[in-house]
Amino acid sequence: MAFTARAWRVAPFIFAVVTLEQAASLSIGINLFTFAFNTEHFSLATAANIVTNFMGTMFLLTLLGGLVADLWWSRFKTIVVSGVLEILGILLVALAASIKSLTPPECQLLDASCKSATSSQKAVFFGGLYLLALGAGGVKANIATMGAVHFDENSPVEKKELGTYFNTYFILFCIGALIAITALVYTQENVSFEVGYLIALGCMVLGVIVAAAGYPLYQHNSPQSPVTSFAQVVVAAFRNRKLPVSSPEVLHLGPLDDSKTGYRIEHTDQFTFLDRAAIVDYNSPPTAQTSPWKLCTVTQVEEVKLILRILPIFTSTIVLNCVIAQVQTVTLQQGRTMDRRITKSFEIPPASVAALPVVFMIIALPIYDRIFVPVARRVTGHESGITYLQRISVGLLLAIASMVVAALVEKKRIRVAREFGLLDSPTARVPLKIYWIMIQYFIIGLADMFTFVGLMEFFYREAPERVRSMSTALTFVSLSLGYFLSSTIVDIVKRVTTKGGGLGWLPSNINRGNISNFYLLLASISAVNFVVYVACARWYRYRNHGDADLALDRDVKLEDGPSKVTDIGTVSKRPLMA
């Protein structure tokens, strides 16, 4: 199909940018704990929070990036400008790592005489980090949608290929992460942070060049502001709150090619209080009857309902991402103390331990897309094999299992450390192979694989077309809030468990802490969250992507008299969405 061919001609540019940008941004974030703890001399808890706050802010700013692309700029312009900002941010971080006056003097870790970074040093360091976060947010929010819009959702063939596109996007996303976690982190650890950051800078420069090179092939969106339309629905529903809704047939459909949206969405029977926005008030003056702040179309109302319906699903995934955040903080420190030797001459760098779940995802995703989905599709009849919400639920269950396994592995690590008298030697290697934490990394990798792609495709397909960059960004916003939730939980746990002068669960010397209890706490929170998610998923109504959503060249008109809405003179009897 010609449309499909165009979509896959655009895809290589998208996948290249995703890989390069992910390698650049994650190489800074994944080893940020090591830089903050070892070079900037922040405490364990503070360094962990620096990582989660930075990653959280970067992903949260994807919402701003999506907002700018959907409402003011195009996706292309947002990606290029954001890419330049990300380049400047990486450059500042590289300067902070390379200029001696911008880092505190070297000292023995955990030595009381160690001085942390000064105010001016922190200004350069954090300034670069958050400029990088701002740029990365704009790129990440729009790059997946830039390619996805080339697939025709009303074609059964291209609907299936859209799923493959998102799975392939995530594979390249993971490959970029793998490059960051292995090659770039290895360079940071064994050559210097300066060289590692300069390579990241080169990756991002190349990414912006590739994004610009694909300009002639892209389908460019025309920014429009749906915010006013959403506000009109809320205001009109309130103003018409006393009007009865006898049946969906009395609602104002508007033209089939809605003048505000360019498409039509069928009526649903959830959030029925908003339906009053689409009722004609014949008791009002004629000019007031057709005011956009008094009368909206069913499509406008349904757009607001779509946003309201996906919010509970979005909220239910935040805890999962709080669990995933541990890969870059507590679990990373756990792996640092273990025997990371693969051969006599090679050992895994501490930050590269986080590559394990990424490797598992890169291996598992093609199997999922090429074997599981076709088999499941024959059984269920669903183009994605299983529904998006079912896919997300599998990820949530795996997240619970990963924390339970992590707690058991930590108990074993502490037991070995005690046997060898290493509890008071935080920098010593515990004679326990790094392979032990591969189990929890494997499970958490599968959890991320099921949830991330399921969420991204879910938000893209279910949200209104006019806010697709913003809706896709919700996948990253969920990650963001997960990181912030992790920081909050770490702060609360530290405050509560150190009352009375104790070391608490998360001291700088983790051998004297109780990380296993921390993991079990996260498992318990995740279990409660899963129950909430199931309730939200059972309540959710999928959007109908059939012919009802097609834009057609027909008009409707309001009849004088009883409140009826007609389509070329006939009463609309469209069925409610199941």
Coordinates of C-alpha atoms in Angstrom, one line a residue:
M1 CA 0.0 0.0 0.0
A2 CA 1.3 3.5 -0.9
F3 CA 0.4 4.9 2.5
T4 CA 2.2 2.1 4.3
A5 CA 5.2 2.5 2.0
R6 CA 5.5 6.2 2.9
A7 CA 5.1 5.3 6.6
W8 CA 8.0 2.9 6.5
R9 CA 10.2 5.4 4.5
V10 CA 9.8 7.9 7.3
A11 CA 10.4 5.2 10.0
P12 CA 14.3 5.0 9.6
F13 CA 14.7 8.7 10.3
I14 CA 12.5 8.3 13.4
F15 CA 14.3 5.2 14.7
A16 CA 17.7 6.8 14.1
V17 CA 16.8 9.9 16.1
V18 CA 15.3 7.8 18.9
T19 CA 18.4 5.7 19.2
L20 CA 20.8 8.6 19.1
E21 CA 18.8 10.8 21.5
Q22 CA 18.2 8.0 24.0
A23 CA 22.0 7.1 23.9
A24 CA 22.9 10.8 24.6
S25 CA 20.3 11.6 27.3
L26 CA 20.4 8.3 29.2
S27 CA 24.2 8.1 29.2
I28 CA 24.0 11.3 31.4
G29 CA 21.1 10.0 33.6
I30 CA 22.1 6.4 34.1
N31 CA 25.5 7.1 35.5
L32 CA 24.5 10.4 37.2
F33 CA 24.3 8.6 40.6
T34 CA 28.0 7.7 40.3
F35 CA 29.0 11.2 39.3
A36 CA 26.9 12.8 42.0
F37 CA 28.1 10.4 44.7
N38 CA 31.7 9.9 43.8
T39 CA 32.7 13.2 42.1
E40 CA 30.2 15.8 43.6
H41 CA 30.3 14.1 47.0
F42 CA 26.6 14.1 47.7
S43 CA 25.2 11.6 50.2
L44 CA 23.7 8.2 49.1
A45 CA 20.1 9.4 49.6
T46 CA 20.8 12.8 48.0
A47 CA 22.6 11.3 45.0
A48 CA 19.7 8.9 44.5
N49 CA 17.2 11.8 44.6
I50 CA 19.3 13.8 42.2
V51 CA 18.9 11.0 39.7
T52 CA 15.2 10.5 40.2
N53 CA 14.5 14.2 40.2
F54 CA 16.5 14.7 37.0
M55 CA 14.9 11.7 35.2
G56 CA 11.5 12.7 36.6
T57 CA 11.8 16.3 35.4
M58 CA 13.1 15.2 31.9
F59 CA 10.1 12.9 31.4
L60 CA 7.6 15.4 33.0
L61 CA 8.8 18.1 30.5
T62 CA 7.6 15.8 27.6
L63 CA 4.1 17.1 28.5
L64 CA 5.4 20.6 27.7
G65 CA 7.0 19.4 24.5
G66 CA 3.7 17.8 23.4
L67 CA 1.8 20.9 24.3
V68 CA 4.0 23.1 22.3
A69 CA 3.8 20.8 19.2
D70 CA 0.1 20.4 19.4
L71 CA -0.9 23.9 20.2
W72 CA 1.7 26.3 18.8
W73 CA 4.6 24.8 16.8
S74 CA 4.7 21.7 14.6
R75 CA 6.2 18.4 15.8
F76 CA 9.2 18.9 13.5
K77 CA 10.0 22.4 14.7
T78 CA 9.6 21.3 18.4
I79 CA 12.0 18.3 17.8
V80 CA 14.7 20.4 16.2
V81 CA 14.6 23.3 18.7
S82 CA 14.4 20.9 21.6
G83 CA 17.4 19.0 20.1
V84 CA 19.5 22.1 20.1
L85 CA 18.6 22.8 23.7
E86 CA 19.6 19.3 24.6
I87 CA 23.0 19.8 22.9
L88 CA 23.6 22.9 25.0
G89 CA 22.6 21.1 28.2
I90 CA 25.0 18.2 27.5
L91 CA 27.8 20.7 26.7
L92 CA 27.3 22.4 30.2
V93 CA 27.4 19.0 31.9
A94 CA 30.6 18.1 30.0
L95 CA 32.2 21.4 31.2
A96 CA 31.2 20.6 34.8
A97 CA 33.0 17.3 34.5
S98 CA 36.1 18.5 32.7
I99 CA 37.0 21.8 34.4
K100 CA 38.7 21.2 37.8
S101 CA 37.3 24.4 39.3
L102 CA 33.8 23.2 38.6
T103 CA 34.1 20.1 40.8
P104 CA 35.0 19.6 44.5
P105 CA 38.5 18.3 45.4
E106 CA 38.9 14.5 45.3
C107 CA 38.8 12.7 48.7
Q108 CA 38.2 9.2 50.2
L109 CA 34.5 8.2 50.0
L110 CA 32.5 8.5 53.2
D111 CA 35.4 10.5 54.8
A112 CA 34.1 13.2 57.1
S113 CA 36.5 15.7 55.5
C114 CA 34.9 15.3 52.0
K115 CA 33.5 18.6 50.7
S116 CA 30.5 18.6 48.4
A117 CA 30.1 20.9 45.4
T118 CA 29.9 24.7 46.1
S119 CA 27.0 26.9 45.0
S120 CA 28.7 28.0 41.8
Q121 CA 29.7 24.4 40.9
K122 CA 26.1 23.2 41.6
A123 CA 24.8 26.0 39.3
V124 CA 26.7 24.9 36.3
F125 CA 26.0 21.2 37.0
F126 CA 22.3 21.5 37.6
G127 CA 21.9 24.2 34.9
G128 CA 23.2 21.8 32.3
L129 CA 21.2 18.9 33.7
Y130 CA 17.9 20.7 33.5
L131 CA 18.6 22.4 30.1
L132 CA 19.2 18.9 28.9
A133 CA 16.0 17.7 30.5
L134 CA 14.0 20.5 28.8
G135 CA 15.4 19.6 25.4
A136 CA 15.0 15.9 25.8
G137 CA 11.4 16.4 26.9
G138 CA 10.6 18.1 23.6
V139 CA 12.2 15.4 21.5
K140 CA 10.8 12.4 23.3
A141 CA 7.3 13.7 23.3
N142 CA 7.0 14.1 19.6
I143 CA 9.4 11.7 17.8
A144 CA 7.2 8.5 18.1
T145 CA 4.0 10.4 17.0
M146 CA 5.9 12.0 14.1
G147 CA 6.2 8.5 12.6
A148 CA 2.9 7.0 13.8
V149 CA 0.7 9.6 12.0
H150 CA 1.8 8.1 8.7
F151 CA -0.2 4.9 9.4
D152 CA -3.9 4.9 8.4
E153 CA -5.8 3.6 11.4
N154 CA -8.9 2.9 9.3
S155 CA -6.9 0.3 7.3
P156 CA -6.9 -3.2 9.0
V157 CA -3.4 -3.8 7.5
E158 CA -2.0 -0.6 8.7
K159 CA -3.6 -0.9 12.2
K160 CA -1.6 -4.1 12.6
E161 CA 1.6 -2.4 11.3
L162 CA 1.1 0.5 13.7
G163 CA 1.6 -2.0 16.5
T164 CA 4.7 -3.3 14.9
Y165 CA 5.9 0.3 14.5
F166 CA 5.5 1.0 18.2
N167 CA 7.3 -2.3 19.1
T168 CA 10.1 -1.5 16.7
Y169 CA 10.3 2.1 18.1
F170 CA 10.8 0.6 21.6
I171 CA 13.4 -1.8 20.4
L172 CA 15.4 1.1 19.0
F173 CA 14.7 3.0 22.2
C174 CA 16.2 0.1 24.1
I175 CA 19.2 -0.2 21.8
G176 CA 19.9 3.5 22.4
A177 CA 19.7 2.8 26.1
L178 CA 22.0 -0.2 25.7
I179 CA 24.6 2.0 23.9
A180 CA 24.4 4.5 26.8
I181 CA 24.6 1.9 29.6
T182 CA 27.4 -0.1 28.1
A183 CA 29.7 1.8 25.7
L184 CA 29.2 5.4 27.0
V185 CA 29.1 4.4 30.7
Y186 CA 32.2 2.2 30.2
T187 CA 34.0 5.3 28.7
Q188 CA 32.9 7.4 31.6
E189 CA 34.1 4.9 34.2
N190 CA 37.4 3.8 32.5
V191 CA 38.5 6.8 30.4
S192 CA 36.8 9.9 31.9
F193 CA 33.4 11.5 32.4
E194 CA 34.6 14.3 30.1
V195 CA 35.1 12.0 27.1
G196 CA 31.9 10.1 27.8
Y197 CA 29.9 13.3 27.8
L198 CA 31.6 14.5 24.6
I199 CA 30.6 11.3 22.8
A200 CA 27.0 11.9 24.1
L201 CA 27.2 15.4 22.7
G202 CA 28.2 14.0 19.3
C203 CA 25.3 11.6 19.3
M204 CA 22.8 14.4 19.9
V205 CA 24.3 16.6 17.2
L206 CA 24.0 13.7 14.7
G207 CA 20.4 13.1 15.9
V208 CA 19.4 16.7 15.1
I209 CA 21.0 16.4 11.7
V210 CA 19.1 13.2 10.9
A211 CA 15.8 14.6 12.1
A212 CA 16.3 17.6 9.8
A213 CA 17.2 15.4 6.9
G214 CA 13.8 13.7 6.9
Y215 CA 11.9 17.0 6.5
P216 CA 10.7 16.4 2.9
L217 CA 9.1 13.0 3.9
Y218 CA 7.3 14.0 7.1
Q219 CA 3.5 14.6 7.3
H220 CA 3.5 18.0 9.1
N221 CA 0.7 18.8 11.6
S222 CA -1.0 22.1 11.7
P223 CA -1.0 23.2 15.4
Q224 CA -4.4 24.0 16.8
S225 CA -5.7 24.7 20.3
P226 CA -8.2 22.2 21.6
V227 CA -8.0 23.8 25.1
T228 CA -10.7 26.4 24.2
S229 CA -12.9 23.6 22.9
F230 CA -12.5 21.6 26.1
A231 CA -13.3 24.7 28.1
Q232 CA -16.4 25.3 26.1
V233 CA -17.7 21.8 26.8
V234 CA -17.3 22.3 30.6
V235 CA -18.9 25.8 30.5
A236 CA -21.8 24.7 28.3
A237 CA -22.5 21.6 30.4
F238 CA -22.7 23.8 33.5
R239 CA -24.9 26.4 31.8
N240 CA -27.3 23.7 30.6
R241 CA -27.1 21.7 33.9
K242 CA -30.9 22.0 34.4
L243 CA -31.8 20.7 30.9
P244 CA -32.9 17.0 30.8
V245 CA -31.2 14.5 28.5
S246 CA -34.1 12.3 27.4
S247 CA -32.0 10.2 24.9
P248 CA -28.7 10.5 22.9
E249 CA -30.8 11.4 19.9
V250 CA -31.5 14.9 21.1
L251 CA -27.8 15.7 21.2
H252 CA -26.3 18.1 18.7
L253 CA -24.1 16.0 16.4
G254 CA -22.8 18.8 14.3
P255 CA -21.4 18.1 10.8
L256 CA -19.9 14.7 10.2
D257 CA -16.7 16.5 9.3
D258 CA -16.8 18.5 12.5
S259 CA -15.6 22.0 11.8
K260 CA -13.6 22.1 15.1
T261 CA -12.0 18.7 15.0
G262 CA -12.1 17.4 11.4
Y263 CA -13.7 14.1 12.4
R264 CA -16.6 12.7 14.4
I265 CA -16.6 10.6 17.5
E266 CA -19.6 8.5 18.5
H267 CA -21.6 9.2 21.7
T268 CA -20.9 7.1 24.8
D269 CA -22.9 6.7 28.0
Q270 CA -20.2 7.6 30.5
F271 CA -19.8 11.1 32.1
T272 CA -23.4 11.8 31.0
F273 CA -23.4 15.1 32.9
L274 CA -21.2 16.5 30.1
D275 CA -23.9 15.6 27.5
R276 CA -25.8 18.6 28.5
A277 CA -23.2 20.7 26.6
A278 CA -24.7 19.2 23.4
I279 CA -28.4 20.1 24.1
V280 CA -30.1 22.9 22.3
D281 CA -31.8 25.2 24.8
Y282 CA -34.8 26.4 22.8
N283 CA -35.8 28.7 25.7
S284 CA -32.7 30.8 25.1
P285 CA -32.5 33.6 22.5
P286 CA -31.6 32.3 19.0
T287 CA -28.1 33.8 19.2
A288 CA -27.5 32.1 22.5
Q289 CA -28.7 28.7 21.2
T290 CA -25.7 28.5 18.8
S291 CA -23.1 30.1 21.0
P292 CA -20.0 27.8 21.3
W293 CA -20.1 28.4 25.1
K294 CA -23.7 27.3 25.2
L295 CA -23.9 24.5 22.5
C296 CA -21.1 22.1 21.6
T297 CA -21.1 19.1 19.3
V298 CA -21.1 15.5 20.5
T299 CA -17.6 15.1 19.1
Q300 CA -16.4 18.0 21.3
V301 CA -18.0 16.4 24.4
E302 CA -16.6 13.0 23.6
E303 CA -13.1 14.5 23.3
V304 CA -13.3 15.6 26.9
K305 CA -14.7 12.2 27.9
L306 CA -11.7 10.5 26.2
I307 CA -9.3 12.6 28.3
L308 CA -11.2 11.8 31.5
R309 CA -11.4 8.1 30.7
I310 CA -7.6 7.7 30.2
L311 CA -6.6 9.6 33.3
P312 CA -7.3 6.7 35.8
I313 CA -5.3 4.3 33.6
F314 CA -2.5 6.8 33.5
T315 CA -2.5 7.3 37.2
S316 CA -2.5 3.5 37.9
T317 CA 0.9 3.1 36.1
I318 CA 2.8 5.6 38.2
V319 CA 3.7 3.0 40.9
L320 CA 5.1 0.7 38.3
N321 CA 7.5 3.4 37.1
C322 CA 8.5 4.0 40.8
V323 CA 9.6 0.4 40.8
I324 CA 11.5 0.8 37.6
A325 CA 13.3 3.8 39.0
Q326 CA 15.0 1.5 41.5
V327 CA 17.1 0.1 38.6
Q328 CA 19.0 3.4 38.5
T329 CA 19.3 4.0 42.2
V330 CA 19.1 1.5 45.0
T331 CA 19.5 -1.6 42.8
L332 CA 22.4 0.0 41.1
Q333 CA 24.2 0.5 44.4
Q334 CA 23.3 -3.1 45.4
G335 CA 25.0 -4.4 42.2
R336 CA 28.0 -2.1 42.8
T337 CA 28.9 -4.1 45.9
M338 CA 28.7 -7.5 44.2
D339 CA 31.3 -9.5 42.2
R340 CA 30.9 -8.0 38.7
R341 CA 33.7 -10.0 37.0
I342 CA 32.8 -11.8 33.8
T343 CA 36.3 -12.9 33.0
K344 CA 39.6 -12.4 34.8
S345 CA 40.3 -9.3 32.8
F346 CA 36.8 -7.8 32.3
E347 CA 34.1 -6.7 34.8
I348 CA 30.8 -5.0 34.3
P349 CA 31.0 -1.2 35.1
P350 CA 28.6 -0.4 38.0
A351 CA 26.2 1.7 36.0
S352 CA 26.2 -0.9 33.2
V353 CA 24.5 -3.4 35.5
A354 CA 21.3 -1.6 34.5
A355 CA 21.9 -2.8 30.9
L356 CA 20.6 -6.3 32.0
P357 CA 16.9 -5.5 31.8
V358 CA 17.5 -3.6 28.5
V359 CA 19.2 -6.6 26.9
F360 CA 16.2 -8.8 28.0
M361 CA 13.8 -6.3 26.5
I362 CA 15.7 -6.2 23.1
I363 CA 15.6 -10.0 23.0
A364 CA 12.0 -10.4 24.2
L365 CA 10.3 -7.7 22.0
P366 CA 10.9 -9.3 18.6
I367 CA 9.7 -12.6 20.0
Y368 CA 6.6 -10.9 21.4
D369 CA 5.9 -9.0 18.1
R370 CA 6.6 -11.9 15.7
I371 CA 5.5 -15.0 17.6
F372 CA 3.2 -14.1 20.5
V373 CA 1.1 -11.4 18.8
P374 CA 0.2 -13.5 15.6
V375 CA -0.7 -16.5 17.8
A376 CA -2.7 -14.4 20.2
R377 CA -4.4 -12.6 17.3
R378 CA -5.7 -15.9 16.0
V379 CA -7.1 -16.7 19.4
T380 CA -8.6 -13.3 20.4
G381 CA -9.2 -11.7 17.1
H382 CA -7.6 -8.5 18.4
E383 CA -5.1 -6.8 16.0
S384 CA -2.6 -6.5 18.9
G385 CA -3.1 -10.0 20.1
I386 CA -4.2 -8.8 23.5
T387 CA -5.7 -5.5 24.4
Y388 CA -3.6 -2.6 25.6
L389 CA -5.0 -2.8 29.1
Q390 CA -4.3 -6.5 29.3
R391 CA -0.8 -5.9 28.2
I392 CA -0.4 -3.2 30.9
S393 CA -1.8 -5.5 33.6
V394 CA 0.8 -8.1 32.9
G395 CA 3.5 -5.5 33.4
L396 CA 2.0 -4.4 36.7
L397 CA 2.0 -8.0 38.0
L398 CA 5.6 -8.6 36.9
A399 CA 6.6 -5.4 38.7
I400 CA 5.3 -6.9 42.0
A401 CA 7.2 -10.1 41.4
S402 CA 10.4 -8.2 40.6
M403 CA 10.4 -6.4 44.0
V404 CA 9.7 -9.7 45.9
V405 CA 12.7 -11.3 44.1
A406 CA 14.8 -8.2 44.8
A407 CA 14.1 -8.5 48.5
L408 CA 15.1 -12.2 48.5
V409 CA 18.4 -11.5 46.7
E410 CA 19.2 -8.6 49.0
K411 CA 18.7 -10.9 52.0
K412 CA 21.2 -13.3 50.5
R413 CA 23.7 -10.5 49.8
I414 CA 23.6 -9.3 53.4
R415 CA 24.0 -12.9 54.6
V416 CA 27.1 -13.4 52.5
A417 CA 28.5 -10.0 53.6
R418 CA 28.0 -11.0 57.3
E419 CA 29.7 -14.3 56.8
F420 CA 32.8 -12.7 55.3
G421 CA 32.9 -9.8 57.8
L422 CA 32.1 -7.1 55.3
L423 CA 29.2 -5.3 56.9
D424 CA 31.4 -2.4 57.8
S425 CA 33.2 -2.3 54.5
P426 CA 30.9 -0.5 52.1
T427 CA 33.4 -0.3 49.3
A428 CA 34.5 -3.9 49.5
R429 CA 33.2 -6.5 47.1
V430 CA 30.8 -9.0 48.5
P431 CA 31.8 -12.5 47.1
L432 CA 28.4 -12.9 45.4
K433 CA 28.2 -13.0 41.6
I434 CA 26.3 -10.3 39.8
Y435 CA 24.2 -13.0 38.1
W436 CA 22.0 -13.2 41.2
I437 CA 20.4 -9.8 40.4
M438 CA 19.8 -10.9 36.8
I439 CA 16.6 -12.5 38.0
Q440 CA 15.0 -9.3 39.2
Y441 CA 16.4 -7.4 36.2
F442 CA 14.9 -10.0 33.8
I443 CA 11.5 -9.7 35.5
I444 CA 11.5 -5.9 35.6
G445 CA 12.7 -5.8 32.0
L446 CA 9.6 -7.8 31.0
A447 CA 7.4 -5.6 33.1
D448 CA 8.7 -2.5 31.3
M449 CA 8.4 -4.1 27.9
F450 CA 4.7 -5.0 28.4
T451 CA 3.8 -1.7 30.0
F452 CA 5.7 1.0 28.1
V453 CA 4.7 0.0 24.6
G454 CA 1.1 -0.8 25.7
L455 CA 0.8 2.6 27.3
M456 CA 2.2 4.5 24.4
E457 CA 0.0 2.8 21.8
F458 CA -3.0 3.1 24.2
F459 CA -2.5 6.8 24.6
Y460 CA -1.9 7.4 20.9
R461 CA -5.0 5.4 19.8
E462 CA -7.5 6.4 22.5
A463 CA -6.8 10.2 22.9
P464 CA -8.3 12.9 20.6
E465 CA -6.3 13.3 17.4
R466 CA -5.7 17.0 18.1
V467 CA -3.6 16.2 21.2
R468 CA -1.7 13.1 20.1
S469 CA 1.7 14.5 21.0
M470 CA 0.5 15.4 24.5
S471 CA -1.3 12.1 24.9
T472 CA 1.8 10.1 23.8
A473 CA 3.9 12.2 26.2
L474 CA 1.7 10.8 29.1
T475 CA 3.8 7.6 28.8
F476 CA 6.8 9.6 29.8
V477 CA 4.9 11.7 32.3
S478 CA 4.0 8.4 34.1
L479 CA 7.7 7.6 34.2
S480 CA 8.4 11.1 35.6
L481 CA 5.8 10.8 38.4
G482 CA 7.2 7.3 39.1
Y483 CA 10.6 8.9 39.7
F484 CA 9.2 11.6 41.8
L485 CA 7.2 9.1 43.8
S486 CA 10.4 7.1 44.3
S487 CA 12.1 10.2 45.7
T488 CA 9.2 10.9 48.0
I489 CA 9.1 7.3 49.3
V490 CA 12.9 7.3 49.8
D491 CA 12.6 10.6 51.9
I492 CA 9.7 9.2 54.0
V493 CA 11.5 5.9 54.6
K494 CA 14.7 7.6 55.5
R495 CA 12.9 10.0 57.9
V496 CA 10.8 7.3 59.5
T497 CA 13.4 4.6 59.9
T498 CA 16.1 6.9 61.3
K499 CA 14.0 8.1 64.2
G500 CA 15.7 7.5 67.5
G501 CA 19.2 7.8 65.9
G502 CA 19.3 4.5 64.0
L503 CA 20.9 4.1 60.6
G504 CA 17.5 3.3 58.9
W505 CA 16.8 1.2 55.9
L506 CA 18.8 3.3 53.4
P507 CA 22.1 4.5 54.9
S508 CA 25.2 5.3 52.8
N509 CA 26.6 2.0 53.9
I510 CA 23.9 -0.3 52.5
N511 CA 25.4 -3.3 54.2
R512 CA 24.1 -1.9 57.5
G513 CA 20.7 -0.9 56.0
N514 CA 17.6 -2.9 55.3
I515 CA 17.0 -2.6 51.6
S516 CA 15.0 -5.9 51.5
N517 CA 12.3 -4.2 53.6
F518 CA 12.3 -1.3 51.2
Y519 CA 11.7 -3.6 48.3
L520 CA 8.9 -5.4 50.2
L521 CA 7.3 -2.0 50.9
L522 CA 7.3 -1.3 47.2
A523 CA 5.9 -4.7 46.4
S524 CA 3.0 -4.1 48.9
I525 CA 2.3 -0.6 47.4
S526 CA 2.4 -2.2 43.9
A527 CA -0.1 -4.9 44.9
V528 CA -2.6 -2.3 46.2
N529 CA -2.1 -0.3 43.0
F530 CA -2.8 -3.4 40.9
V531 CA -6.2 -3.8 42.5
V532 CA -7.0 -0.2 41.8
Y533 CA -5.8 -0.6 38.2
V534 CA -8.0 -3.7 37.6
A535 CA -11.1 -1.7 38.8
C536 CA -10.2 1.2 36.4
A537 CA -9.6 -1.2 33.5
R538 CA -12.9 -3.0 34.0
W539 CA -14.7 0.4 33.9
Y540 CA -12.9 1.7 30.8
R541 CA -14.6 1.9 27.4
Y542 CA -12.4 1.6 24.4
R543 CA -12.9 4.2 21.7
N544 CA -14.6 3.1 18.5
H545 CA -12.2 3.5 15.6
G546 CA -14.7 2.4 13.0
D547 CA -16.4 4.3 10.2
A548 CA -18.1 6.6 12.7
D549 CA -14.8 8.4 13.3
L550 CA -14.3 9.1 9.6
A551 CA -14.6 12.7 8.4
L552 CA -17.4 12.9 5.7
D553 CA -18.6 15.7 3.5
R554 CA -22.2 15.9 4.9
D555 CA -23.9 18.5 7.0
V556 CA -26.6 18.4 9.7
K557 CA -29.1 21.0 10.5
L558 CA -31.2 21.9 13.5
E559 CA -35.0 21.7 13.0
D560 CA -37.3 24.3 14.5
G561 CA -39.4 22.9 17.2
P562 CA -38.7 19.8 19.3
S563 CA -35.1 19.2 20.2
K564 CA -34.1 16.8 17.5
V565 CA -30.8 16.6 15.6
T566 CA -31.1 15.5 12.0
D567 CA -28.6 14.2 9.5
I568 CA -29.9 15.5 6.1
G569 CA -33.3 15.7 7.6
T570 CA -33.5 12.4 9.4
V571 CA -33.2 11.6 13.1
S572 CA -29.8 10.2 14.0
K573 CA -30.1 6.7 15.6
R574 CA -26.4 5.9 16.0
P575 CA -25.8 3.1 18.5
L576 CA -24.0 3.8 21.7
M577 CA -20.4 2.7 21.9
A578 CA -20.1 -0.7 23.5

